[in-house]
Amino acid sequence: MEKLARKQVQQLTPYLSARRIGGSGDVWLNANESPFDNAYVADISRLNRYSECQPKPLIDAYAAYAGVKPEQTLTSRGADEGIELLIRAYCEPGQDAVLYCPPTYGMYAISAETFGVERKTVPLNSDWQLDLAGIEAQLDNVKLVFVCSPNNPTGNLVKREDIVTLLEMTKDKAIVVMDEAYIDFCPEASTVDLLKEYDNLAILRTMSKAFALAGLRCGFTLANPDIINVLLKVIAPYPVPIPVADIAQQALSAQGLERAASQVAELNQNRQYLSQALSTIEGVTVCEGWGNYLLVLFPDGDALFKAAWDNGMILRNSPIENGVRISIGNKTECEKVIGFIKNFYL
Ligand SMILES: *Cc1c(COP(=O)(O)O)cnc(C)c1O
């Protein structure tokens, strides 16, 4: 029946998530998941009733956390669904385009391709910053410009002044979508304050990383009400299962926020520890990283990746030559990775 599928879909290579790639072992540092398995008790009564499209207590809680108004906040099945909603709502298939700057997160490309929307790429420059002139030259038909900061997989922050320049450049023409999936690890770098000045800004957030809820599937889009109302036209009628809203609200309670903050602090410390230890190894370069992962350049990244894999230590290979992305685990996991890599280069 494959030939009945849309051409676009027949030709599509699905996103190779860490989960799909698989692997076996006891150290999982490939999906930027949190090592903290926090316990929750969910209310599973009234499941005979549909959920709210946008549960108000959840929206209010996240808006308060992010420092925006509830009408600037939309919740969806992870930030990934936010990407999809923006493309579906703003890009005419076969006519409009999205633009993004590789190496970066893979889902902008996959979602655009799925909906038959053209993809334009303007690679990041050698410092992994925006090539603003290159972007400006490519803006024809572009409705969405995706910028990931901290960028996955490189880990660096995109310069705020460049984001402002981009917002000015695209005013009344395109929406700049800031993917802030990892911003909770460096909240001072958020562009959320720019929502006041720019109505062509949308920001993606998630509970999957710093809030340790990857399996819950809960994310947010922050933008001015104009954009939020457009997205509400295309979102599914019941996108947030009742237990999901319940658990996400618990994670956003005063207690939940305090716990997340202390886990973020611990992971940032572990990142520092991992970075320092790996940089003492000859031939190994650790890129500065601001999320819960580090991009590390090895003399032979593929060999290191494979050796780790064979030893039950699952890391993530990257499109960057000899670059391997390592998620920040707990202290024991960091120690295991360091021990393995030191041993590999002995
Ligand atoms: C993990 C990740 C997402 C997706 O988050 P979900 O909320 O789990 O869908 C989006 N963007 C980037 C850059 C990510 O790394």
Tab-separated table of C-alpha atoms in Angstrom, residues 1-319:
chain	number	residue	atom	x	y	z
A	1	MET	CA	0.000	0.000	0.000
A	2	GLU	CA	3.037	2.271	0.134
A	3	LYS	CA	2.406	3.518	-3.399
A	4	LEU	CA	-0.928	4.936	-2.263
A	5	ALA	CA	0.918	7.269	0.104
A	6	ARG	CA	1.668	10.846	-0.965
A	7	LYS	CA	4.854	11.067	-3.066
A	8	GLN	CA	6.409	13.309	-0.477
A	9	VAL	CA	5.757	10.713	2.191
A	10	GLN	CA	7.007	7.810	0.067
A	11	GLN	CA	10.313	9.626	-0.330
A	12	LEU	CA	10.550	10.663	3.313
A	13	THR	CA	13.257	9.303	5.595
A	14	PRO	CA	11.800	9.482	9.098
A	15	TYR	CA	13.688	11.300	11.859
A	16	LEU	CA	16.258	8.923	13.283
A	17	SER	CA	15.589	9.608	16.925
A	18	ALA	CA	17.919	8.165	19.507
A	19	ARG	CA	15.059	5.848	20.433
A	20	ARG	CA	14.689	4.526	16.890
A	21	ILE	CA	18.406	3.939	16.485
A	22	GLY	CA	18.253	1.716	19.538
A	23	GLY	CA	21.367	0.199	21.057
A	24	SER	CA	21.792	-1.831	24.195
A	25	GLY	CA	23.645	-1.091	27.348
A	26	ASP	CA	23.411	0.542	30.712
A	27	VAL	CA	24.654	4.061	30.029
A	28	TRP	CA	22.233	6.072	27.898
A	29	LEU	CA	23.618	9.451	27.004
A	30	ASN	CA	22.227	9.798	23.487
A	31	ALA	CA	18.884	11.564	23.753
A	32	ASN	CA	19.566	14.502	26.089
A	33	GLU	CA	17.201	12.980	28.601
A	34	SER	CA	17.425	13.820	32.275
A	35	PRO	CA	18.941	11.170	34.553
A	36	PHE	CA	16.396	12.101	37.240
A	37	ASP	CA	13.372	9.816	37.329
A	38	ASN	CA	11.068	11.938	39.486
A	39	ALA	CA	8.017	10.257	41.006
A	40	TYR	CA	4.507	11.506	40.292
A	41	VAL	CA	1.029	10.448	41.296
A	42	ALA	CA	-1.480	11.275	38.584
A	43	ASP	CA	-5.202	11.793	38.897
A	44	ILE	CA	-6.711	9.280	36.496
A	45	SER	CA	-10.353	9.867	37.268
A	46	ARG	CA	-12.829	11.361	34.748
A	47	LEU	CA	-11.062	9.784	31.799
A	48	ASN	CA	-14.494	9.218	30.263
A	49	ARG	CA	-14.501	12.967	29.523
A	50	TYR	CA	-12.479	14.788	26.878
A	51	SER	CA	-9.678	17.026	28.050
A	52	GLU	CA	-9.604	20.788	27.599
A	53	CYS	CA	-7.880	21.882	24.398
A	54	GLN	CA	-5.680	24.241	26.430
A	55	PRO	CA	-6.026	23.383	30.142
A	56	LYS	CA	-6.089	26.749	31.911
A	57	PRO	CA	-4.192	25.758	35.077
A	58	LEU	CA	-1.380	24.363	32.920
A	59	ILE	CA	-1.254	27.416	30.655
A	60	ASP	CA	-1.310	29.750	33.674
A	61	ALA	CA	1.464	27.809	35.398
A	62	TYR	CA	3.783	27.774	32.389
A	63	ALA	CA	3.069	31.422	31.528
A	64	ALA	CA	3.988	32.405	35.091
A	65	TYR	CA	7.183	30.330	34.905
A	66	ALA	CA	8.170	31.840	31.544
A	67	GLY	CA	7.207	35.394	32.499
A	68	VAL	CA	4.605	35.856	29.764
A	69	LYS	CA	0.827	36.241	29.670
A	70	PRO	CA	-1.429	33.178	29.399
A	71	GLU	CA	-2.693	34.451	26.032
A	72	GLN	CA	0.912	34.280	24.786
A	73	THR	CA	1.144	30.585	25.693
A	74	LEU	CA	0.103	27.465	23.805
A	75	THR	CA	0.653	23.884	24.941
A	76	SER	CA	1.126	20.908	22.612
A	77	ARG	CA	2.519	17.385	22.439
A	78	GLY	CA	6.098	18.392	22.970
A	79	ALA	CA	7.954	21.201	21.243
A	80	ASP	CA	7.998	18.949	18.165
A	81	GLU	CA	4.272	19.479	17.713
A	82	GLY	CA	4.883	23.226	18.031
A	83	ILE	CA	7.239	23.023	15.036
A	84	GLU	CA	4.591	21.149	13.086
A	85	LEU	CA	1.786	23.552	13.980
A	86	LEU	CA	3.819	26.559	12.886
A	87	ILE	CA	4.625	24.973	9.532
A	88	ARG	CA	1.057	23.811	8.962
A	89	ALA	CA	-0.409	27.167	9.890
A	90	TYR	CA	2.039	29.460	8.098
A	91	CYS	CA	3.478	27.653	5.074
A	92	GLU	CA	1.584	27.053	1.859
A	93	PRO	CA	2.815	23.696	0.495
A	94	GLY	CA	4.716	23.997	-2.784
A	95	GLN	CA	4.932	27.765	-2.404
A	96	ASP	CA	6.368	28.925	0.928
A	97	ALA	CA	9.628	27.895	2.536
A	98	VAL	CA	11.193	27.454	5.943
A	99	LEU	CA	14.798	28.391	6.585
A	100	TYR	CA	17.161	26.884	9.152
A	101	CYS	CA	20.881	26.850	9.810
A	102	PRO	CA	22.636	23.488	9.977
A	103	PRO	CA	24.125	21.801	11.856
A	104	THR	CA	20.958	21.973	13.943
A	105	TYR	CA	17.945	20.039	15.166
A	106	GLY	CA	16.560	17.633	12.555
A	107	MET	CA	12.827	18.084	12.980
A	108	TYR	CA	12.523	21.434	11.153
A	109	ALA	CA	13.540	19.652	7.961
A	110	ILE	CA	11.406	16.573	8.533
A	111	SER	CA	8.241	18.488	9.396
A	112	ALA	CA	8.648	20.811	6.410
A	113	GLU	CA	9.274	17.882	4.081
A	114	THR	CA	6.238	16.029	5.404
A	115	PHE	CA	3.991	18.960	4.550
A	116	GLY	CA	5.551	19.605	1.144
A	117	VAL	CA	7.153	22.860	2.239
A	118	GLU	CA	10.446	23.930	0.706
A	119	ARG	CA	13.525	23.879	2.943
A	120	LYS	CA	16.221	26.514	2.621
A	121	THR	CA	19.433	26.103	4.538
A	122	VAL	CA	22.048	28.684	5.412
A	123	PRO	CA	24.803	26.907	7.346
A	124	LEU	CA	26.053	28.419	10.587
A	125	ASN	CA	29.441	30.092	10.190
A	126	SER	CA	32.655	28.656	11.609
A	127	ASP	CA	31.792	29.948	15.110
A	128	TRP	CA	28.364	28.319	14.782
A	129	GLN	CA	26.738	31.727	14.652
A	130	LEU	CA	24.159	32.996	12.145
A	131	ASP	CA	25.290	33.968	8.655
A	132	LEU	CA	23.003	37.012	8.574
A	133	ALA	CA	23.966	38.119	5.060
A	134	GLY	CA	23.409	34.581	3.808
A	135	ILE	CA	19.994	34.476	5.457
A	136	GLU	CA	19.014	37.870	4.064
A	137	ALA	CA	19.848	36.670	0.554
A	138	GLN	CA	17.574	33.633	0.961
A	139	LEU	CA	14.449	35.168	2.487
A	140	ASP	CA	12.208	35.083	-0.623
A	141	ASN	CA	9.076	33.020	0.168
A	142	VAL	CA	10.397	32.195	3.618
A	143	LYS	CA	7.689	32.263	6.276
A	144	LEU	CA	9.564	30.680	9.187
A	145	VAL	CA	13.200	30.970	10.231
A	146	PHE	CA	14.178	28.379	12.844
A	147	VAL	CA	17.000	29.284	15.219
A	148	CYS	CA	18.029	26.865	17.942
A	149	SER	CA	19.798	28.307	21.010
A	150	PRO	CA	21.428	26.574	22.811
A	151	ASN	CA	21.880	24.861	19.474
A	152	ASN	CA	21.499	21.103	19.235
A	153	PRO	CA	23.991	19.457	18.604
A	154	THR	CA	26.722	22.102	18.874
A	155	GLY	CA	25.684	23.373	22.321
A	156	ASN	CA	26.526	27.053	21.760
A	157	LEU	CA	24.280	30.065	22.247
A	158	VAL	CA	23.330	32.206	19.258
A	159	LYS	CA	24.304	35.864	19.814
A	160	ARG	CA	21.429	37.962	21.030
A	161	GLU	CA	22.368	40.917	18.820
A	162	ASP	CA	22.150	38.646	15.777
A	163	ILE	CA	18.709	37.440	16.811
A	164	VAL	CA	17.573	41.061	17.107
A	165	THR	CA	19.020	41.830	13.657
A	166	LEU	CA	17.200	38.804	12.265
A	167	LEU	CA	13.913	39.901	13.853
A	168	GLU	CA	14.324	43.341	12.276
A	169	MET	CA	15.258	41.837	8.913
A	170	THR	CA	12.175	39.602	8.852
A	171	LYS	CA	9.653	42.106	10.273
A	172	ASP	CA	6.263	41.764	8.515
A	173	LYS	CA	7.736	39.022	6.289
A	174	ALA	CA	8.548	35.958	8.360
A	175	ILE	CA	8.365	34.568	11.883
A	176	VAL	CA	11.601	33.873	13.726
A	177	VAL	CA	11.114	30.672	15.699
A	178	MET	CA	13.549	30.461	18.594
A	179	ASP	CA	13.911	26.855	19.714
A	180	GLU	CA	14.647	27.180	23.417
A	181	ALA	CA	14.343	23.489	24.298
A	182	TYR	CA	17.457	23.793	26.511
A	183	ILE	CA	17.019	27.349	27.776
A	184	ASP	CA	16.194	26.230	31.323
A	185	PHE	CA	19.891	25.329	31.686
A	186	CYS	CA	20.817	28.975	30.969
A	187	PRO	CA	17.633	31.024	31.489
A	188	GLU	CA	19.495	34.338	31.248
A	189	ALA	CA	19.945	33.659	27.500
A	190	SER	CA	16.223	33.480	26.757
A	191	THR	CA	14.725	35.791	24.154
A	192	VAL	CA	11.367	35.805	25.920
A	193	ASP	CA	11.684	39.520	26.754
A	194	LEU	CA	11.830	40.272	23.002
A	195	LEU	CA	8.179	39.218	22.643
A	196	LYS	CA	7.279	42.720	23.869
A	197	GLU	CA	9.042	44.334	20.937
A	198	TYR	CA	8.615	41.820	18.132
A	199	ASP	CA	5.322	40.311	17.049
A	200	ASN	CA	7.162	38.097	14.539
A	201	LEU	CA	8.835	36.068	17.294
A	202	ALA	CA	7.741	32.599	18.435
A	203	ILE	CA	9.575	30.594	21.100
A	204	LEU	CA	9.498	26.832	21.536
A	205	ARG	CA	9.846	25.321	25.007
A	206	THR	CA	9.594	21.808	26.403
A	207	MET	CA	9.152	19.805	29.601
A	208	SER	CA	11.354	17.052	28.084
A	209	LYS	CA	14.800	18.263	29.055
A	210	ALA	CA	15.319	20.302	32.246
A	211	PHE	CA	11.978	19.166	33.688
A	212	ALA	CA	12.923	15.504	33.156
A	213	LEU	CA	9.620	14.645	31.445
A	214	ALA	CA	10.608	13.459	27.963
A	215	GLY	CA	8.107	10.609	28.129
A	216	LEU	CA	5.240	12.899	29.088
A	217	ARG	CA	5.152	14.737	25.730
A	218	CYS	CA	4.431	18.264	26.821
A	219	GLY	CA	5.777	21.448	25.243
A	220	PHE	CA	4.880	25.077	24.746
A	221	THR	CA	4.932	27.792	22.121
A	222	LEU	CA	5.271	31.359	23.392
A	223	ALA	CA	4.284	34.173	21.043
A	224	ASN	CA	2.030	37.159	20.788
A	225	PRO	CA	-1.717	36.371	20.812
A	226	ASP	CA	-1.959	36.883	17.034
A	227	ILE	CA	0.291	33.909	16.382
A	228	ILE	CA	-1.176	31.827	19.214
A	229	ASN	CA	-4.685	32.314	17.797
A	230	VAL	CA	-3.562	31.170	14.347
A	231	LEU	CA	-2.001	28.042	15.853
A	232	LEU	CA	-5.193	27.354	17.801
A	233	LYS	CA	-6.985	27.068	14.464
A	234	VAL	CA	-4.907	24.091	13.360
A	235	ILE	CA	-4.217	22.269	16.633
A	236	ALA	CA	-6.078	19.032	17.361
A	237	PRO	CA	-9.190	19.484	19.511
A	238	TYR	CA	-7.789	17.519	22.476
A	239	PRO	CA	-4.004	17.657	22.232
A	240	VAL	CA	-3.218	17.293	25.947
A	241	PRO	CA	-4.262	14.081	27.712
A	242	ILE	CA	-5.704	14.705	31.194
A	243	PRO	CA	-2.902	12.891	33.106
A	244	VAL	CA	-0.291	14.815	31.087
A	245	ALA	CA	-1.735	18.156	32.127
A	246	ASP	CA	-1.949	16.959	35.716
A	247	ILE	CA	1.695	15.840	35.878
A	248	ALA	CA	3.021	18.884	34.020
A	249	GLN	CA	1.192	21.126	36.502
A	250	GLN	CA	2.836	19.300	39.391
A	251	ALA	CA	6.229	19.828	37.744
A	252	LEU	CA	5.418	23.548	37.468
A	253	SER	CA	4.247	23.937	41.082
A	254	ALA	CA	6.482	25.867	43.487
A	255	GLN	CA	7.917	22.570	44.730
A	256	GLY	CA	8.352	21.204	41.218
A	257	LEU	CA	10.160	24.339	40.081
A	258	GLU	CA	12.475	24.189	43.082
A	259	ARG	CA	13.343	20.587	42.322
A	260	ALA	CA	13.923	21.353	38.631
A	261	ALA	CA	16.214	24.248	39.552
A	262	SER	CA	18.340	22.076	41.815
A	263	GLN	CA	18.537	19.319	39.196
A	264	VAL	CA	19.544	21.873	36.569
A	265	ALA	CA	22.274	23.161	38.892
A	266	GLU	CA	23.542	19.624	39.423
A	267	LEU	CA	23.566	18.851	35.690
A	268	ASN	CA	25.362	22.099	34.930
A	269	GLN	CA	27.995	21.073	37.483
A	270	ASN	CA	28.273	17.625	35.926
A	271	ARG	CA	28.710	19.239	32.511
A	272	GLN	CA	31.563	21.305	33.888
A	273	TYR	CA	33.087	18.161	35.391
A	274	LEU	CA	32.767	16.151	32.171
A	275	SER	CA	34.116	19.001	30.090
A	276	GLN	CA	37.162	19.498	32.277
A	277	ALA	CA	37.992	15.807	32.448
A	278	LEU	CA	37.664	15.216	28.697
A	279	SER	CA	39.676	18.298	27.739
A	280	THR	CA	42.732	16.896	29.523
A	281	ILE	CA	42.842	14.037	26.977
A	282	GLU	CA	45.270	14.705	24.153
A	283	GLY	CA	43.586	15.295	20.791
A	284	VAL	CA	40.113	15.743	22.328
A	285	THR	CA	38.301	19.088	22.006
A	286	VAL	CA	35.244	19.853	24.085
A	287	CYS	CA	33.006	22.546	22.592
A	288	GLU	CA	31.531	25.048	25.012
A	289	GLY	CA	27.991	23.923	25.738
A	290	TRP	CA	25.034	25.497	27.515
A	291	GLY	CA	22.484	22.669	27.486
A	292	ASN	CA	22.494	19.224	29.134
A	293	TYR	CA	24.914	17.860	26.545
A	294	LEU	CA	28.344	18.515	25.099
A	295	LEU	CA	29.656	18.210	21.573
A	296	VAL	CA	33.080	16.609	21.763
A	297	LEU	CA	35.511	16.353	18.842
A	298	PHE	CA	37.662	13.240	18.829
A	299	PRO	CA	40.625	12.210	16.671
A	300	ASP	CA	38.315	9.535	15.239
A	301	GLY	CA	34.744	10.185	16.313
A	302	ASP	CA	33.218	7.215	14.496
A	303	ALA	CA	35.602	4.731	16.085
A	304	LEU	CA	35.033	6.181	19.539
A	305	PHE	CA	31.275	6.176	19.028
A	306	LYS	CA	31.279	2.572	17.884
A	307	ALA	CA	33.575	1.343	20.647
A	308	ALA	CA	31.352	3.015	23.236
A	309	TRP	CA	28.274	1.486	21.596
A	310	ASP	CA	29.803	-1.988	21.658
A	311	ASN	CA	30.483	-1.506	25.346
A	312	GLY	CA	26.922	-0.580	26.234
A	313	MET	CA	27.588	3.126	26.417
A	314	ILE	CA	25.188	4.756	23.992
A	315	LEU	CA	26.223	8.212	22.764
A	316	ARG	CA	24.961	10.187	19.761
A	317	ASN	CA	26.990	10.592	16.594
A	318	SER	CA	26.587	13.948	14.908
A	319	PRO	CA	26.783	15.402	11.411
